[in-house]
Short mmCIF file of C-alpha atoms in Angstrom, two decimals:
data_model
loop_
_atom_site.label_atom_id
_atom_site.label_comp_id
_atom_site.label_asym_id
_atom_site.label_seq_id
_atom_site.Cartn_x
_atom_site.Cartn_y
_atom_site.Cartn_z
CA UNK A 479 -1.16 100.08 31.53
CA UNK A 480 0.45 98.15 28.75
CA UNK A 481 -1.38 95.48 26.77
CA UNK A 482 -0.72 92.02 28.10
CA UNK A 483 1.80 90.08 25.94
CA UNK A 484 2.92 86.70 27.01
CA UNK A 485 5.39 84.12 26.16
CA UNK A 486 5.09 80.31 26.37
CA UNK A 487 7.57 77.48 26.13
CA UNK A 488 7.11 73.71 25.45
CA UNK A 489 10.01 71.58 26.45
CA UNK A 490 10.10 68.79 23.87
CA UNK A 491 11.97 66.42 26.10
CA UNK A 492 9.78 66.51 29.09
CA UNK A 493 6.58 67.43 27.18
CA UNK A 494 5.95 70.17 29.81
CA UNK A 495 4.64 73.70 29.14
CA UNK A 496 5.59 76.97 30.91
CA UNK A 497 3.82 80.38 30.75
CA UNK A 498 4.80 83.82 31.44
CA UNK A 499 2.75 85.94 33.75
CA UNK A 500 0.79 87.65 31.08
CA UNK A 501 -0.35 84.41 29.53
CA UNK A 502 -1.96 83.50 32.81
CA UNK A 503 -3.52 86.98 32.99
CA UNK A 504 -5.02 86.77 29.38
CA UNK A 505 -6.63 83.34 30.52
CA UNK A 506 -8.14 85.15 33.44
CA UNK A 507 -5.99 83.31 35.92
CA UNK A 508 -3.57 84.20 38.76
CA UNK A 509 -0.05 83.71 37.62
CA UNK A 510 1.61 80.70 39.07
CA UNK A 511 4.95 79.00 39.07
CA UNK A 512 5.81 75.73 37.62
CA UNK A 513 4.36 73.75 34.72
CA UNK A 514 1.01 74.20 33.01
CA UNK A 515 -1.80 71.62 32.47
CA UNK A 516 -1.66 71.55 28.75
CA UNK A 517 -4.82 69.44 28.42
CA UNK A 518 -6.80 71.99 30.49
CA UNK A 519 -5.39 74.89 28.57
CA UNK A 520 -6.27 73.51 25.27
CA UNK A 521 -9.79 72.66 26.62
CA UNK A 522 -10.26 76.43 27.29
CA UNK A 523 -10.53 77.09 23.51
CA UNK A 524 -13.80 76.79 21.62
CA UNK A 525 -14.31 73.06 20.83
CA UNK A 526 -13.76 73.62 17.10
CA UNK A 527 -10.54 75.63 17.74
CA UNK A 528 -9.17 73.30 20.48
CA UNK A 529 -8.65 70.63 17.83
CA UNK A 530 -6.65 73.06 15.66
CA UNK A 531 -4.48 74.26 18.56
CA UNK A 532 -3.40 70.79 19.48
CA UNK A 533 -2.75 69.82 15.79
CA UNK A 534 -0.67 72.93 15.11
CA UNK A 535 1.43 72.26 18.32
CA UNK A 536 1.88 68.69 17.22
CA UNK A 537 2.93 69.58 13.76
CA UNK A 538 5.31 72.31 14.95
CA UNK A 539 7.11 69.61 17.13
CA UNK A 540 7.05 67.05 14.39
CA UNK A 541 8.07 69.03 11.48
CA UNK A 542 9.68 71.96 13.18
CA UNK A 543 7.81 74.63 11.27
CA UNK A 544 6.35 77.74 12.77
CA UNK A 545 2.64 78.52 13.23
CA UNK A 546 0.44 81.38 14.21
CA UNK A 547 -3.22 81.51 14.85
CA UNK A 548 -6.07 83.75 16.12
CA UNK A 549 -8.55 81.58 17.73
CA UNK A 550 -11.43 81.75 20.40
CA UNK A 551 -10.54 81.31 24.03
CA UNK A 552 -13.30 81.09 26.77
CA UNK A 553 -13.72 84.29 28.55
CA UNK A 554 -14.97 83.69 32.00
CA UNK A 555 -18.76 83.92 31.70
CA UNK A 556 -18.78 86.13 28.66
CA UNK A 557 -18.42 83.64 25.89
CA UNK A 558 -15.29 83.72 23.88
CA UNK A 559 -12.54 86.26 23.12
CA UNK A 560 -9.95 86.10 20.32
CA UNK A 561 -6.40 85.42 21.19
CA UNK A 562 -3.38 85.34 19.13
CA UNK A 563 -0.37 83.02 19.37
CA UNK A 564 2.71 82.30 17.56
CA UNK A 565 5.08 79.35 17.90
CA UNK A 566 8.29 78.06 16.54
CA UNK A 567 10.70 75.23 17.07
CA UNK A 568 14.30 75.85 18.39
CA UNK A 569 17.25 74.17 19.81
CA UNK A 570 18.79 75.89 22.90
CA UNK A 571 22.54 76.48 23.14
CA UNK A 572 22.56 73.29 25.37
CA UNK A 573 21.24 71.37 22.40
CA UNK A 574 17.68 70.84 23.87
CA UNK A 575 14.62 70.93 21.72
CA UNK A 576 11.76 73.27 22.55
CA UNK A 577 8.91 75.34 21.19
CA UNK A 578 8.57 78.90 22.00
CA UNK A 579 6.00 81.39 21.27
CA UNK A 580 4.02 84.53 22.00
CA UNK A 581 0.48 84.97 23.30
CA UNK A 582 -1.80 87.99 23.32
CA UNK A 583 -5.32 89.13 23.02
CA UNK A 584 -6.06 89.87 19.36
CA UNK A 585 -6.82 93.51 18.77
CA UNK A 586 -6.84 95.66 15.65
CA UNK A 587 -3.55 97.36 15.09
CA UNK A 588 -3.76 101.07 16.08
CA UNK A 589 -0.77 103.30 15.61
CA UNK A 590 0.06 104.52 19.10
CA UNK A 591 2.90 104.85 21.62
CA UNK A 592 3.25 104.38 25.26
CA UNK A 593 5.98 104.96 27.94
CA UNK A 594 6.46 104.14 31.60
CA UNK A 595 6.90 107.77 32.60
CA UNK B 1454 -10.71 81.81 12.92
CA UNK B 1455 -7.35 82.34 11.29
CA UNK B 1456 -4.29 80.15 11.31
CA UNK B 1457 -1.28 79.59 9.09
CA UNK B 1458 1.53 77.20 9.29
CA UNK B 1459 4.30 76.12 6.89
CA UNK B 1460 3.89 72.50 8.38
CA UNK B 1461 2.81 69.45 6.51
CA UNK B 1462 0.52 66.90 7.70
CA UNK B 1463 0.25 63.21 7.36
CA UNK B 1464 -2.50 61.96 4.92
CA UNK B 1465 -2.48 65.15 2.90
CA UNK B 1466 0.02 64.08 0.27
CA UNK B 1467 -2.87 63.42 -2.21
CA UNK B 1468 -3.38 67.31 -2.26
CA UNK B 1469 0.19 68.17 -2.44
CA UNK B 1470 0.03 68.74 -6.36
CA UNK B 1471 -3.07 70.54 -7.48
CA UNK B 1472 -3.73 69.44 -11.01
CA UNK B 1473 -6.19 71.49 -13.02
CA UNK B 1474 -8.21 68.54 -14.33
CA UNK B 1475 -11.06 66.20 -13.45
CA UNK B 1476 -8.65 63.69 -12.03
CA UNK B 1477 -6.93 66.53 -9.94
CA UNK B 1478 -10.40 67.66 -8.64
CA UNK B 1479 -11.22 64.18 -7.54
CA UNK B 1480 -7.92 63.93 -5.72
CA UNK B 1481 -8.84 67.28 -3.83
CA UNK B 1482 -12.23 65.80 -2.97
CA UNK B 1483 -10.72 62.38 -1.82
CA UNK B 1484 -8.32 64.45 0.25
CA UNK B 1485 -11.19 66.36 1.82
CA UNK B 1486 -12.92 63.14 2.62
CA UNK B 1487 -9.81 62.10 4.70
CA UNK B 1488 -9.53 65.31 6.71
CA UNK B 1489 -10.04 64.82 10.43
CA UNK B 1490 -9.87 68.54 11.49
CA UNK B 1491 -10.83 71.96 10.16
CA UNK B 1492 -7.15 72.57 9.87
CA UNK B 1493 -6.59 69.80 7.49
CA UNK B 1494 -9.38 71.39 5.34
CA UNK B 1495 -7.91 74.70 5.77
CA UNK B 1496 -4.59 73.58 4.16
CA UNK B 1497 -6.45 72.00 1.14
CA UNK B 1498 -8.57 75.04 0.53
CA UNK B 1499 -5.50 77.40 0.81
CA UNK B 1500 -3.62 75.31 -1.88
CA UNK B 1501 -6.76 75.49 -3.99
CA UNK B 1502 -7.19 79.14 -3.53
CA UNK B 1503 -3.57 79.93 -4.52
CA UNK B 1504 -3.40 77.52 -7.44
CA UNK B 1505 -6.68 78.99 -8.78
CA UNK B 1506 -5.10 82.40 -8.86
CA UNK B 1507 -7.07 83.83 -5.88
CA UNK B 1508 -5.63 85.16 -2.63
CA UNK B 1509 -8.34 84.46 -0.11
CA UNK B 1510 -11.00 81.92 0.77
CA UNK B 1511 -13.71 82.08 3.33
CA UNK B 1512 -16.22 79.34 4.32
CA UNK B 1513 -19.21 80.59 6.06
CA UNK B 1514 -22.62 79.31 7.27
CA UNK B 1515 -25.46 81.47 6.26
CA UNK B 1516 -26.30 83.69 9.35
CA UNK B 1517 -29.10 83.10 11.74
CA UNK B 1518 -31.02 86.00 13.17
CA UNK B 1519 -28.73 85.94 16.19
CA UNK B 1520 -25.39 86.16 14.31
CA UNK B 1521 -24.22 89.77 14.42
CA UNK B 1522 -20.63 89.45 13.02
CA UNK B 1523 -18.59 87.72 10.32
CA UNK B 1524 -16.61 86.09 13.03
CA UNK B 1525 -19.94 84.47 14.33
CA UNK B 1526 -20.62 82.76 10.89
CA UNK B 1527 -17.11 82.10 9.82
CA UNK B 1528 -16.20 78.37 9.60
CA UNK B 1529 -12.68 78.62 8.15
CA UNK B 1530 -10.79 81.34 6.30
CA UNK B 1531 -7.44 82.68 5.41
CA UNK B 1532 -8.72 86.23 5.62
CA UNK B 1533 -6.35 88.30 7.68
CA UNK B 1534 -7.76 88.64 11.18
CA UNK B 1535 -7.22 92.36 10.86
CA UNK B 1536 -9.56 92.42 7.82
CA UNK B 1537 -12.28 90.39 9.75
CA UNK B 1538 -11.79 92.62 12.72
CA UNK B 1539 -12.21 95.74 10.64
CA UNK B 1540 -15.20 94.26 8.74
CA UNK B 1541 -17.05 93.57 11.90
CA UNK B 1542 -16.02 96.81 13.63
CA UNK B 1543 -17.69 98.60 10.75
CA UNK B 1544 -20.77 96.36 10.99
CA UNK B 1545 -20.81 95.32 7.41
CA UNK B 1546 -22.38 92.07 7.62
CA UNK B 1547 -25.91 93.47 8.20
CA UNK B 1548 -25.97 94.81 4.58
CA UNK B 1549 -23.71 92.36 2.96
CA UNK B 1550 -24.86 91.98 -0.63
CA UNK B 1551 -23.04 88.64 -0.78
CA UNK B 1552 -24.91 87.23 2.20
CA UNK B 1553 -28.20 88.51 0.67
CA UNK B 1554 -27.30 86.94 -2.77
CA UNK B 1555 -26.50 83.54 -1.13
CA UNK B 1556 -29.77 83.71 0.85
CA UNK B 1557 -31.83 84.25 -2.18
CA UNK B 1558 -30.09 81.91 -4.78
CA UNK B 1559 -28.09 78.78 -4.97
CA UNK B 1560 -26.34 79.84 -8.14
CA UNK B 1561 -22.65 80.78 -8.00
CA UNK B 1562 -22.07 84.51 -7.58
CA UNK B 1563 -19.33 86.03 -9.55
CA UNK B 1564 -18.78 89.47 -8.42
CA UNK B 1565 -16.53 92.46 -8.60
CA UNK B 1566 -16.31 94.85 -5.61
CA UNK B 1567 -17.46 98.09 -7.30
CA UNK B 1568 -20.61 96.59 -8.91
CA UNK B 1569 -21.85 94.45 -6.07
CA UNK B 1570 -21.13 97.21 -3.45
CA UNK B 1571 -22.72 100.06 -5.32
CA UNK B 1572 -26.09 99.86 -3.52
CA UNK B 1573 -25.44 98.39 -0.01
CA UNK B 1574 -28.13 100.27 1.63
CA UNK B 1575 -26.08 101.22 4.66
CA UNK B 1576 -24.12 104.09 2.97
CA UNK B 1577 -20.74 102.50 3.60
CA UNK B 1578 -19.79 101.90 -0.01
CA UNK B 1579 -16.58 103.87 0.22
CA UNK B 1580 -15.53 102.29 3.44
CA UNK B 1581 -16.01 98.94 1.87
CA UNK B 1582 -14.04 99.83 -1.20
CA UNK B 1583 -11.16 101.14 0.79
CA UNK B 1584 -11.12 98.29 3.14
CA UNK B 1585 -11.06 95.47 0.66
CA UNK B 1586 -8.72 97.45 -1.66
CA UNK B 1587 -6.20 97.54 1.11
CA UNK B 1588 -6.12 93.72 0.94
CA UNK B 1589 -6.17 93.37 -2.84
CA UNK B 1590 -9.58 92.08 -2.98
CA UNK B 1591 -11.40 93.51 -5.98
CA UNK B 1592 -13.41 90.43 -7.33
CA UNK B 1593 -14.21 86.82 -6.68
CA UNK B 1594 -16.84 84.12 -6.64
CA UNK B 1595 -19.07 82.64 -3.96
CA UNK B 1596 -20.70 79.18 -4.19
CA UNK B 1597 -23.75 78.35 -2.29
CA UNK B 1598 -23.19 75.13 -0.29
CA UNK B 1599 -25.29 72.88 1.85
CA UNK B 1600 -24.78 69.78 3.92
CA UNK B 1601 -26.99 66.65 4.53
CA UNK B 1602 -28.44 68.27 7.76
CA UNK B 1603 -29.73 71.27 5.73
CA UNK B 1604 -27.13 73.63 6.95
CA UNK B 1605 -26.58 76.19 4.25
CA UNK B 1606 -23.47 78.10 3.74
CA UNK B 1607 -21.02 79.41 1.27
CA UNK B 1608 -17.47 79.24 0.10
CA UNK B 1609 -15.88 82.32 -1.44
CA UNK B 1610 -12.70 82.73 -3.33
CA UNK B 1611 -11.41 86.27 -3.79
CA UNK B 1612 -8.49 88.37 -5.03
CA UNK B 1613 -7.89 90.09 -8.35
CA UNK B 1614 -7.88 87.66 -11.13
CA UNK B 1615 -9.99 87.31 -14.29
CA UNK B 1616 -13.51 86.05 -14.05
CA UNK B 1617 -13.71 82.12 -13.93
CA UNK B 1618 -15.33 80.53 -16.98
CA UNK B 1619 -18.27 78.13 -17.01
CA UNK B 1620 -16.07 74.99 -16.63
CA UNK B 1621 -14.08 76.44 -13.74
CA UNK B 1622 -17.26 77.41 -11.94
CA UNK B 1623 -18.56 73.90 -12.21
CA UNK B 1624 -15.35 72.33 -10.93
CA UNK B 1625 -14.88 74.75 -8.11
CA UNK B 1626 -18.59 74.43 -6.96
CA UNK B 1627 -18.17 70.61 -6.92
CA UNK B 1628 -15.09 71.00 -4.57
CA UNK B 1629 -16.82 73.67 -2.57
CA UNK B 1630 -19.82 71.51 -1.64
CA UNK B 1631 -17.50 68.62 -0.59
CA UNK B 1632 -15.43 70.83 1.50
CA UNK B 1633 -18.41 72.48 3.25
CA UNK B 1634 -20.05 69.14 3.96
CA UNK B 1635 -16.76 67.75 5.37
CA UNK B 1636 -16.23 70.82 7.53
CA UNK B 1637 -19.65 70.63 9.02
CA UNK B 1638 -19.58 67.00 9.57
CA UNK B 1639 -16.26 66.67 11.32
CA UNK B 1640 -16.45 64.76 14.59
CA UNK B 1641 -13.64 63.72 16.87
CA UNK B 1642 -12.04 60.51 15.40
CA UNK B 1643 -11.02 58.39 18.31
CA UNK B 1644 -7.65 56.94 17.37
CA UNK B 1645 -7.13 53.29 17.19
CA UNK B 1646 -3.87 53.96 18.69
CA UNK B 1647 -5.29 54.14 22.16
CA UNK B 1648 -5.98 50.34 22.01
CA UNK B 1649 -2.26 49.54 21.51
CA UNK B 1650 -1.24 51.55 24.66
CA UNK B 1651 -0.99 49.76 28.03
CA UNK B 1652 -2.98 51.20 30.93
CA UNK B 1653 0.17 52.53 32.56
CA UNK B 1654 1.28 54.05 29.26
CA UNK B 1655 -2.03 55.91 28.97
CA UNK B 1656 -1.77 56.86 32.63
CA UNK B 1657 1.72 58.41 32.04
CA UNK B 1658 0.69 60.42 29.06
CA UNK B 1659 -2.32 61.65 30.85
CA UNK B 1660 -0.42 63.03 33.87
CA UNK B 1661 2.29 64.51 31.66
CA UNK B 1662 -0.45 66.27 29.63
CA UNK B 1663 -1.65 67.56 32.86
CA UNK B 1664 1.63 69.32 33.59
CA UNK B 1665 3.19 66.78 35.88
CA UNK B 1666 6.94 66.09 35.82
CA UNK B 1667 8.09 62.58 35.48
CA UNK B 1668 9.06 62.66 39.24
CA UNK B 1669 5.53 63.67 40.02
CA UNK B 1670 4.00 61.10 37.76
CA UNK B 1671 6.14 58.41 39.47
CA UNK B 1672 4.87 59.45 42.88
CA UNK B 1673 1.20 59.58 41.63
CA UNK B 1674 1.41 56.15 40.10
CA UNK B 1675 3.60 54.49 42.85
CA UNK B 1676 6.35 53.54 40.27
CA UNK B 1677 9.99 54.83 39.62
CA UNK B 1678 10.74 57.81 37.53
CA UNK B 1679 12.85 55.32 35.30
CA UNK B 1680 9.66 53.38 34.70
CA UNK B 1681 7.75 56.46 33.88
CA UNK B 1682 10.24 57.38 31.24
CA UNK B 1683 10.17 53.83 29.86
CA UNK B 1684 6.47 53.99 29.52
CA UNK B 1685 6.71 57.35 27.67
CA UNK B 1686 9.40 55.95 25.34
CA UNK B 1687 7.36 52.88 24.65
CA UNK B 1688 4.37 55.07 23.91
CA UNK B 1689 6.26 57.26 21.54
CA UNK B 1690 7.29 54.23 19.61
CA UNK B 1691 3.71 52.91 19.26
CA UNK B 1692 2.40 56.37 18.46
CA UNK B 1693 5.25 57.02 16.02
CA UNK B 1694 6.23 60.19 17.85
CA UNK B 1695 9.59 61.68 18.26
CA UNK B 1696 9.67 62.98 21.92
CA UNK B 1697 7.42 63.50 24.82
CA UNK B 1698 5.99 66.75 23.63
CA UNK B 1699 4.97 65.11 20.42
CA UNK B 1700 3.43 62.18 22.23
CA UNK B 1701 1.31 64.48 24.44
CA UNK B 1702 0.30 66.77 21.71
CA UNK B 1703 -0.72 63.79 19.53
CA UNK B 1704 -2.53 62.22 22.39
CA UNK B 1705 -4.53 65.39 23.11
CA UNK B 1706 -5.53 65.81 19.45
CA UNK B 1707 -6.66 62.20 19.28
CA UNK B 1708 -8.62 62.48 22.41
CA UNK B 1709 -6.64 59.98 24.37
CA UNK B 1710 -6.12 62.23 27.29
CA UNK B 1711 -8.99 62.60 29.77
CA UNK B 1712 -9.54 64.94 32.62
CA UNK B 1713 -10.53 68.57 32.82
CA UNK B 1714 -8.36 69.67 35.60
CA UNK B 1715 -7.22 73.24 36.56
CA UNK B 1716 -4.40 74.84 34.43
#
């Protein structure tokens, strides 16, 4: 099984967030369609880290500069686990503003290969 | 915790130019006093680290008996997460000569890797030399810090530059203690902005932050979608934000949004 590696998107015009399947799975949730409750998602971080997440997102929207972090996400009943996220601002071909980024569990890099065969 | 950004932030212009002088140090300390989040402090310490000729900083609290990893005691740092992960995988904190020194003395500790690592007690001297050498960490300084509540910690600067002189140690120690106290005392600052928003504006922001489209917000509140958009535009003007996403993110950061719904 491949490691989970998700994508997320924040539509600047609507203020709404969308996750790919793996982002839900990393959060320990069943994948769902539609928008994401951003407040609830940020609340799942360690209280010290939640403030950092919201500030980084805010500044990425405001100043259009990329970010990356490795922070603590609640992990069911087992405390916290480290997750890694990147984000950057972009304009779509239609001229709309959005943030897009990646999301994964943080793991030490180990040289390896995998195939679907 | 690790983060990095090329973004700027409001209220941090005072620290935008680090000046190697008493006046410059006071500007840094004043900037630290204005910090509202650990991320604000992170940016100031990162600038200080680089302008002082170091590569990395890490602010730690001194470990309690239950703390088993560097990750447990780290407050803010720009150490690469891979370094922290490898450090903890090797279990290095239990015999850390740095932690031991900080627990035994409040004096600044100027160290170089080969000397301080020569008698760890866990037989991992070579692993440590290899690990830190990979990241260009060969020497540095740690400052013992404490806050008004008696929490002890340390701020370390590391890299591969010449040993700081006496004056620089005094200056950096002054800044380190201010940074530590500010970091440990941070509380959520409730924004005064919430008072200028109307009830409807707060409700529209709340439901948008909870993942509702403007059509859904309109149905929830029993108003038209146009009115929802008007309230969001009006909120953006008051909060000085540029779009709905910015409005929502700022509202979340400033604690204006309530509710702990499901994702």
